[in-house]
XYZ file of C-alpha atoms in Angstrom:
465
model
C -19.387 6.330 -48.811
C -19.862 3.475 -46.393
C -18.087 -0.069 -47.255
C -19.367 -3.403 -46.653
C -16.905 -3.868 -43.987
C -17.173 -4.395 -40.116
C -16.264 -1.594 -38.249
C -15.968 -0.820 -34.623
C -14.691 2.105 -32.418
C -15.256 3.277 -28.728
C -18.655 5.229 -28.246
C -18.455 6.923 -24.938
C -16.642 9.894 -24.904
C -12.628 10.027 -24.568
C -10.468 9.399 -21.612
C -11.332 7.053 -18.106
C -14.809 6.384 -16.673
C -16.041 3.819 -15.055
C -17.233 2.608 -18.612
C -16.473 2.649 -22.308
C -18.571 1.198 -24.604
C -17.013 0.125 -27.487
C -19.410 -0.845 -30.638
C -19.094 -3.240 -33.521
C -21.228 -2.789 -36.541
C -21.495 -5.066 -40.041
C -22.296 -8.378 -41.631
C -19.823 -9.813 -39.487
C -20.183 -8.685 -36.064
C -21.637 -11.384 -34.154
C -18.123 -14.116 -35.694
C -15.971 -11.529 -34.906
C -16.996 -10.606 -31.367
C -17.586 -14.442 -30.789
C -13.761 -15.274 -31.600
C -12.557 -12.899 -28.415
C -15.697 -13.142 -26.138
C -16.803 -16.373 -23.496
C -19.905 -15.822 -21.832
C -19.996 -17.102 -18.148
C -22.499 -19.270 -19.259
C -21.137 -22.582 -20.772
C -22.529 -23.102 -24.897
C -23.437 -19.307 -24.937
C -22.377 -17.624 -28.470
C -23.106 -13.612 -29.578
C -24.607 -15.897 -32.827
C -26.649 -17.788 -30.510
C -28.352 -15.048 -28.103
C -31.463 -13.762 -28.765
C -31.624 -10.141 -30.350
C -31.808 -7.478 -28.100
C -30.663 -9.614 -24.974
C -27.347 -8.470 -22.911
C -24.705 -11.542 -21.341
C -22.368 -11.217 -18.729
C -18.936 -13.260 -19.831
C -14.950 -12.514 -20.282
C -12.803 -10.371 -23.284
C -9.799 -12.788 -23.962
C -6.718 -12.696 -26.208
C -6.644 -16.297 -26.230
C -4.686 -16.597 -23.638
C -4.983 -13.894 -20.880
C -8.420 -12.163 -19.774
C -8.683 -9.015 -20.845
C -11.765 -7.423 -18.998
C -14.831 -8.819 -17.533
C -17.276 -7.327 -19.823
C -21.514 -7.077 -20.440
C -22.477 -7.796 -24.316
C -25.500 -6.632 -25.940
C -26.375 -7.477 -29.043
C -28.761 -6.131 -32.121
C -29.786 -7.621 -35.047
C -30.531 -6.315 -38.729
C -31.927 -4.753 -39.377
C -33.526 -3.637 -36.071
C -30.608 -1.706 -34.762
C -29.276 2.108 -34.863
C -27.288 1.255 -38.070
C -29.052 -1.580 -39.637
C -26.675 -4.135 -39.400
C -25.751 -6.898 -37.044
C -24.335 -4.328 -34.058
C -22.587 -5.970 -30.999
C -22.014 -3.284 -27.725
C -19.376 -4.505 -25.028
C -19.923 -2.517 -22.495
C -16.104 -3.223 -20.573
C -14.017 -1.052 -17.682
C -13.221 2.861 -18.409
C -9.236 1.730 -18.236
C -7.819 3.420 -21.624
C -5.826 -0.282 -21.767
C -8.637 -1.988 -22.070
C -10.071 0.015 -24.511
C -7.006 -0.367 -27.066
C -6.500 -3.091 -26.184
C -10.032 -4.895 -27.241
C -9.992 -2.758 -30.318
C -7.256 -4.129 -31.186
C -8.206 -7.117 -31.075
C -11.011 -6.743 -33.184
C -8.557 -5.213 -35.743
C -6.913 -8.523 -35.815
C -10.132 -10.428 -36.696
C -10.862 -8.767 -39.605
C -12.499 -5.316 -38.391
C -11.826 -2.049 -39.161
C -12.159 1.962 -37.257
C -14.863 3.983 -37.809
C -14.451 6.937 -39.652
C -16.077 9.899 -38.058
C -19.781 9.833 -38.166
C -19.599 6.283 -40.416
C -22.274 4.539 -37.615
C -24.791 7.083 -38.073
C -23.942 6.891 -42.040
C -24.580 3.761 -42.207
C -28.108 4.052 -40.725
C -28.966 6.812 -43.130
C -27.782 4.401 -46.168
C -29.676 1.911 -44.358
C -32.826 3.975 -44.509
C -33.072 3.701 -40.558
C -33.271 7.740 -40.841
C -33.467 10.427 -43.399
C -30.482 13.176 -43.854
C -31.761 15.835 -41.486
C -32.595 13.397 -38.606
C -28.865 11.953 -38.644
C -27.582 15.413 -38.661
C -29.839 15.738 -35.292
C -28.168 13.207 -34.006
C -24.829 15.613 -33.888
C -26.941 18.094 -32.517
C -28.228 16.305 -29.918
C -24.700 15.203 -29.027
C -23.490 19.141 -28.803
C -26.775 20.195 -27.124
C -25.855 22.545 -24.185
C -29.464 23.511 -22.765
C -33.213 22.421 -22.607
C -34.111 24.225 -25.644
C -31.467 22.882 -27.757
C -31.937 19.556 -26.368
C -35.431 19.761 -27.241
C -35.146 21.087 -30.553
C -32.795 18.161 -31.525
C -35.065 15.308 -30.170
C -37.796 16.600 -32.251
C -35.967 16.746 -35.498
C -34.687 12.983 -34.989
C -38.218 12.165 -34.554
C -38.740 13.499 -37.930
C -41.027 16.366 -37.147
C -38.904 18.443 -39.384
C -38.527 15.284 -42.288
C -42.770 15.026 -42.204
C -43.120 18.989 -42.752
C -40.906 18.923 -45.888
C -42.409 15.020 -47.120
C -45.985 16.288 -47.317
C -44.698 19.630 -49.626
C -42.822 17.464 -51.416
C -45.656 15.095 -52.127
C -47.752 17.800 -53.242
C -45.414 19.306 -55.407
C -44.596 16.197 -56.853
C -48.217 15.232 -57.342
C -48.543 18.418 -59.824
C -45.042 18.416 -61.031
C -45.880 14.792 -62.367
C -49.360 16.529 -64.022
C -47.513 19.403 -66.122
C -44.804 16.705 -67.316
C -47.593 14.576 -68.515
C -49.198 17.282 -70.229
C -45.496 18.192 -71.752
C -45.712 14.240 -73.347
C -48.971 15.245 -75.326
C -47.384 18.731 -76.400
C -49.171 18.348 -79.461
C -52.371 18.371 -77.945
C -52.794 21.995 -76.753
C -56.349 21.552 -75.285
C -55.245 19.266 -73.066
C -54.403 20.160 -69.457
C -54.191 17.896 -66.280
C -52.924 20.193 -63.743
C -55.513 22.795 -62.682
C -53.614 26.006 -62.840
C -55.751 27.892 -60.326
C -55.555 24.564 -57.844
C -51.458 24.754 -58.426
C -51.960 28.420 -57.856
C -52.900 27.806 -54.378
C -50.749 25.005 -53.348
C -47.473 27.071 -54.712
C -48.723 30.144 -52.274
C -49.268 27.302 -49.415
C -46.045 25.998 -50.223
C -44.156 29.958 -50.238
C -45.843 30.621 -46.808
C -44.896 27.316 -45.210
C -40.819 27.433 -46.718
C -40.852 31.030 -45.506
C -42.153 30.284 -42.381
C -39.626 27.061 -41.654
C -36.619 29.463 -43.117
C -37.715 32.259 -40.684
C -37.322 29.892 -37.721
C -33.781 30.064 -38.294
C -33.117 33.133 -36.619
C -34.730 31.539 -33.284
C -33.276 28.164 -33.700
C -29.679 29.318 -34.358
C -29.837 31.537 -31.299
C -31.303 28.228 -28.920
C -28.448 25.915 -30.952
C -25.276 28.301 -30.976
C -26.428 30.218 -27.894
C -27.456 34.314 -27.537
C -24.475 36.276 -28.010
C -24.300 38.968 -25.040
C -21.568 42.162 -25.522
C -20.274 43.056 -22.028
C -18.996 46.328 -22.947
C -18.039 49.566 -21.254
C -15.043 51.906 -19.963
C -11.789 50.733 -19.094
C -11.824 49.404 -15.013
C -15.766 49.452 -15.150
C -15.562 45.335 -13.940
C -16.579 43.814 -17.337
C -14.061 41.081 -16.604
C -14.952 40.531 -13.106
C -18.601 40.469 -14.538
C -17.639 38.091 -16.630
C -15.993 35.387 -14.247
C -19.217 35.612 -12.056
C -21.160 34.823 -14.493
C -19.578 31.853 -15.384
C -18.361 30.891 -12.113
C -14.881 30.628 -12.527
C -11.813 33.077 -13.440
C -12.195 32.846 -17.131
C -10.631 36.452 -17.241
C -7.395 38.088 -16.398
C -8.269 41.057 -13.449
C -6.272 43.718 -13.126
C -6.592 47.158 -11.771
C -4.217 48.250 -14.636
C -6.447 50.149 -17.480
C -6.428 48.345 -20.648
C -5.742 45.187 -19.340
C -8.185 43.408 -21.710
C -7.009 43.708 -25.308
C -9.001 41.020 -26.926
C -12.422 39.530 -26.460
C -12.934 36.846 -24.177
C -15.858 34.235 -25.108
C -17.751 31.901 -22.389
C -21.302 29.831 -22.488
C -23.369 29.811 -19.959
C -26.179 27.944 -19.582
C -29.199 30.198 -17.889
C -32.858 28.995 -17.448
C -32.019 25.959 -19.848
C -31.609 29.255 -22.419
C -27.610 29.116 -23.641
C -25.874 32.434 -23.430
C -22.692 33.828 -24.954
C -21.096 36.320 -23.111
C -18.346 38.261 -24.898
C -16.211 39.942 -22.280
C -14.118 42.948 -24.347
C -11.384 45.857 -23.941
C -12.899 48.597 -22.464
C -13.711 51.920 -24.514
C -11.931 54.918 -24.002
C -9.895 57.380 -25.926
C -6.248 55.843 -26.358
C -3.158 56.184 -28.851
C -2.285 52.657 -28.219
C -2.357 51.112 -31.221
C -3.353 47.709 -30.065
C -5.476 48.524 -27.131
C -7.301 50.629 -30.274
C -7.273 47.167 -32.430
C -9.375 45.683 -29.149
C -11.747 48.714 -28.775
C -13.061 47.961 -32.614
C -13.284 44.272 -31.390
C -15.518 45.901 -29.025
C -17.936 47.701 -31.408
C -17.738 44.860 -33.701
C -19.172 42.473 -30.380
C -22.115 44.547 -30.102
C -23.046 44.651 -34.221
C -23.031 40.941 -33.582
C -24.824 40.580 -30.455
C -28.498 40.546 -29.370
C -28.026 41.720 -25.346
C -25.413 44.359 -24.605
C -24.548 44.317 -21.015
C -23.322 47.902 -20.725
C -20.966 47.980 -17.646
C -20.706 51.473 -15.801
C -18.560 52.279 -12.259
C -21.015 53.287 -10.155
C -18.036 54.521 -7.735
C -16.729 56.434 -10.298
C -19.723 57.629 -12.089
C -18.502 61.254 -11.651
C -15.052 60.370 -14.331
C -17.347 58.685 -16.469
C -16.902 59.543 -19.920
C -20.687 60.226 -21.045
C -19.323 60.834 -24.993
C -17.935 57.094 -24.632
C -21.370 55.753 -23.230
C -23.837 57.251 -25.718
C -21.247 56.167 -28.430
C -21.726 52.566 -27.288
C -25.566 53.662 -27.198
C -25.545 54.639 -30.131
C -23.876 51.531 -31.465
C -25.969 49.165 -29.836
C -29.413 50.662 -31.134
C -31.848 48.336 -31.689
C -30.468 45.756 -29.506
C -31.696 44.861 -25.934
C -29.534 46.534 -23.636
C -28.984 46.569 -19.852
C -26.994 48.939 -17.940
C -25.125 47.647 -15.526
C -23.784 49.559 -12.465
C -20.881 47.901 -10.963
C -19.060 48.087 -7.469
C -22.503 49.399 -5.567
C -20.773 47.751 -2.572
C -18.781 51.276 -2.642
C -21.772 53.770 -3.079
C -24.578 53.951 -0.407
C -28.056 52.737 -1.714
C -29.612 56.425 -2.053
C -26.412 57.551 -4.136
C -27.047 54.404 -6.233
C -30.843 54.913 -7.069
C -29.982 58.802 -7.732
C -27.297 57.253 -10.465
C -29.540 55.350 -11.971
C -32.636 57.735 -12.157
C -29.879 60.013 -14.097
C -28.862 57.275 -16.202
C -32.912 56.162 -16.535
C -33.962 55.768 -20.352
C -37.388 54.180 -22.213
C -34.910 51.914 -24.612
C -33.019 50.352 -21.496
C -33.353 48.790 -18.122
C -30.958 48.624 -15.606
C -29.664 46.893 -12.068
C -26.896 47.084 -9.586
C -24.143 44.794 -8.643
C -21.127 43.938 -7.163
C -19.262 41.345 -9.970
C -16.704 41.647 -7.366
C -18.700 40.840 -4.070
C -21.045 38.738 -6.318
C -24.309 40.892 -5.032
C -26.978 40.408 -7.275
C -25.723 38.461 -9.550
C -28.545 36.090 -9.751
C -31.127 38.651 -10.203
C -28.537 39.625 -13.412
C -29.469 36.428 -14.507
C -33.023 36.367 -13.875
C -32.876 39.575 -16.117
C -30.708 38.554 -18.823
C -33.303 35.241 -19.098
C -36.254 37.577 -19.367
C -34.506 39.962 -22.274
C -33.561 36.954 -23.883
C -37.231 36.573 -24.848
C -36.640 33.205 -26.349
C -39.859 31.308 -27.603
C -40.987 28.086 -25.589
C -40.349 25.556 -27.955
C -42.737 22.545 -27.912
C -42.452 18.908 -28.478
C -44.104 19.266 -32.257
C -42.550 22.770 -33.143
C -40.572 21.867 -36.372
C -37.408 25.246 -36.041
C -35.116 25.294 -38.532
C -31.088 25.160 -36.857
C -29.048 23.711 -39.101
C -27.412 26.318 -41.608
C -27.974 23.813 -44.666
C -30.994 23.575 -43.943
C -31.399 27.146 -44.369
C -29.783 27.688 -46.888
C -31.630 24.768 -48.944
C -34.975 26.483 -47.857
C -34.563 29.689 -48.921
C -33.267 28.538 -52.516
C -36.680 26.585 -52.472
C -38.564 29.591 -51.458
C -36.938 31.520 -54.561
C -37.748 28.594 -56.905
C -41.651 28.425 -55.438
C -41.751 32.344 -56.025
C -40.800 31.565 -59.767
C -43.909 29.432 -59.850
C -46.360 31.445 -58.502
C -44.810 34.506 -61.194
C -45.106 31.919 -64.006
C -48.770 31.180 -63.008
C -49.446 34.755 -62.941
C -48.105 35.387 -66.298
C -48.942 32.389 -67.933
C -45.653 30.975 -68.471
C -45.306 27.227 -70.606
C -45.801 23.941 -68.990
C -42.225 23.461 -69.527
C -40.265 26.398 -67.472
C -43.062 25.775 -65.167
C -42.039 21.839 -64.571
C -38.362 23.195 -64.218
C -39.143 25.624 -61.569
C -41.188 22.888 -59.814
C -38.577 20.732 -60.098
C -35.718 23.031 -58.679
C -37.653 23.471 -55.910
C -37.931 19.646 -55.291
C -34.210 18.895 -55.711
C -33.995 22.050 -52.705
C -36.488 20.532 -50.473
C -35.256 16.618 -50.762
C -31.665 17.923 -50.460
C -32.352 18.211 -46.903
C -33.426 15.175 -46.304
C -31.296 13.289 -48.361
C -33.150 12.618 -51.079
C -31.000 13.939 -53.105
C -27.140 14.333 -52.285
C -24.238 13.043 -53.490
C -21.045 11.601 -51.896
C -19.437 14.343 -51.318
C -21.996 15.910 -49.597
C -22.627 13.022 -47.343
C -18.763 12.820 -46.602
C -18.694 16.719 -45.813
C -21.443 16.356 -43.446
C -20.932 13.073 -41.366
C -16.773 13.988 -40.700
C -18.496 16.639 -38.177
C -20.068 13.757 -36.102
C -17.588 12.314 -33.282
C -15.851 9.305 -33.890
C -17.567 6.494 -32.635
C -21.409 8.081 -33.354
């Protein structure tokens, strides 16, 4: 939990830029910052500036400049944290940075813990649980979607969705405990049982829905995992390096050269994508090489595209038992077969390989990973199969795994309910099944948590944020 102290620590991320931006954040800010900043303006103080105004002046030890430096300051309780926040906004040099926090050390700050700027606005009430934790997630964002998905939930599109169940449930939670104080008056009944009957099955259709989201919005956060799979020398590593556009892979016309699985993200389309390069399949007494072949299999039980990579100059050594295993494994997902090295066949030889390798349950194009021929239209393809849903500016997906798992112990606590009403359960198990599902829902948003909770989730953030 958050102290009453001042804190600072560099914002931008780590290393030399042109900038660093180094924040301060606490009762104290404005004194502190004012004991090792002059403004170039003569009787200009941090406490004396007008909130939300930026001056141009000089970071001194009291002796020697440090850094010619722009300060912005923010007042409580209208800033990201709620407190008195000072920004210096000084020269990338990794000097200068130490060197002005260290300085601030010596006036009576202290470093951020991970995450502690963005705590402090949540204790501040400046945001609710889940919109902080969007703030991490807008940090890590690697494409549109994700991007998008984060900005919504820090503008509290996902905190309004669970306030107004909350608010219902509350409103009829509060009833039955009511009626629970006047036990001994069994006519009496303020909550309507057939009006609770309906909001609990409004409620289980709206949790279900938001926990069902999951399986989309862990795919746009985390990326689509892709299984680039197939016989030993087929090109899956080549494949992989132009995809990602750089030699992420060892190449080697030695079979069995790749013995575990190699992992890259690519962003395609503003879609993330996963690409799992692993060893190629083929019947071998090796016992490692066998270790990375069920590495392989295990890639494509976790993936949602298999690219399934096939020598289209060798087609006639092909092992076909090998390819419909790997078929047969990767049932159900969306699979593209992939004929490599076509800069070695003619064109007609190529379409008469692929008419022979032509299926309802799989498309297929050819390349040259190598020669980097149609590539792109690899990736036009993979963004179509990827089928991932357009996500608007108001669509509240659920991405966090907390989250998740939050919901769907509120969706088993709402089911309780609506079984209670339906056998006529007491007030009182009812109220504790209404309640349970409360504590679920305002876990999320930090309405209920605890400190170690909080501390578990805010040491993720970045130091600094």
């Amino acid at each position: 939990m958050s102290d009453n102290q001042t804190i600072c620590a560099v914002s931008t991320a780590p290393g030399i830029g042109g900038i660093a931006v180094v924040r301060i954040s606490g009762h104290d800010a404005f004194g502190v910052c004012d004991r090792i900043f002059r403004a170039a303006a003569d009787g200009v103080t941090i406490a004396t500036m007008p909130a939300n105004t930026v001056r141009f002046g000089q970071i001194s030890d009291g002796n020697d400049p440090i850094d010619e430096v722009l300060v912005t300051k923010f007042c409580a309780p209208h800033s990201f944290t709620g407190e008195n926040v000072v920004e210096i906004s000084c020269h990338g040099s990794l000097y200068i940075q130490q060197t002005i926090l260290q300085l601030l050390l010596a006036q009576g700050c202290r470093m951020a813990a991970a995450g502690e700027f963005t705590q402090r606005a949540f204790l501040h009430g400046k945001m609710d649980l889940s919109q902080a934790e969007a703030v991490a997630d807008l940090i890590a964002s690697q494409s549109r979607a994700a991007h998008r998905l984060a900005m919504n939930q820090m503008r509290g599109g996902f905190s309004n969705e669970l306030t107004i169940l909350r608010d219902k449930l509350l409103h009829f939670t509060s009833l039955i405990e009511l009626e629970l104080d006047f036990a001994d008056h069994e006519e009496l009944e303020f909550a309507d049982r057939s009006e609770l009957h309906q909001l609990a099955n409004e409620i289980e259709l709206k949790i279900k829905h938001l926990s069902d989201s999951f399986s989309v919005g862990n795919v746009i956060k985390n990326g689509i995992p892709v299984a680039i799979v197939g016989e030993t020398n087929a090109g899956k590593s080549t494949l992989l390096n132009a995809l990602v556009g750089e030699e992420r892979a060892i190449v080697s016309d030695i079979s069995g050269t790749t013995r575990d699985i190699i992992e890259e993200s690519v962003n395609i389309d503003g879609v993330l994508f996963r690409f799992v390069d692993t060893a190629g399949i083929r019947q071998t007494t090796d016992t490692i090489e066998r270790m990375g072949i069920e590495r392989s299999f295990g890639a494509i039980a976790k993936s949602n595209i298999v690219l399934l990579v096939i020598d289209a100059a060798a087609v006639q050594s092909t092992d076909k038992q090998q390819i419909n295993k790997i078929l047969t494994e990767a049932d159900g997902k969306k699979i593209i077969l992939v004929f490599n090295k076509t800069d070695q066949v003619t064109p007609a030889t190529l379409q008469e390989i692929m008419r022979a390798y032509a299926g309802a349950q799989v498309e297929s194009i050819g390349i040259s990973a190598k020669q980097h021929l149609n590539i792109d239209a690899l990736r036009r393809q993979l963004s179509a199969a990827a089928q991932v849903p357009e996500v608007g500016q108001n669509d509240v997906t659920v991405t966090n795994m907390r989250h998740y798992e939050a919901l769907l112990h509120a969706h088993d606590a709402i089911l309780r309910v609506i079984d209670g009403l339906n056998s006529g359960i007491s007030g009182d198990f009812l109220s504790q099944d209404l309640r349970e599902c409360l504590n679920y829902l305002g876990e999320i948003t930090g309405q209920i948590t605890t400190d170690e909770v909080l501390g578990n989730i805010f040491s993720k953030f970045c130091i600094g944020k």
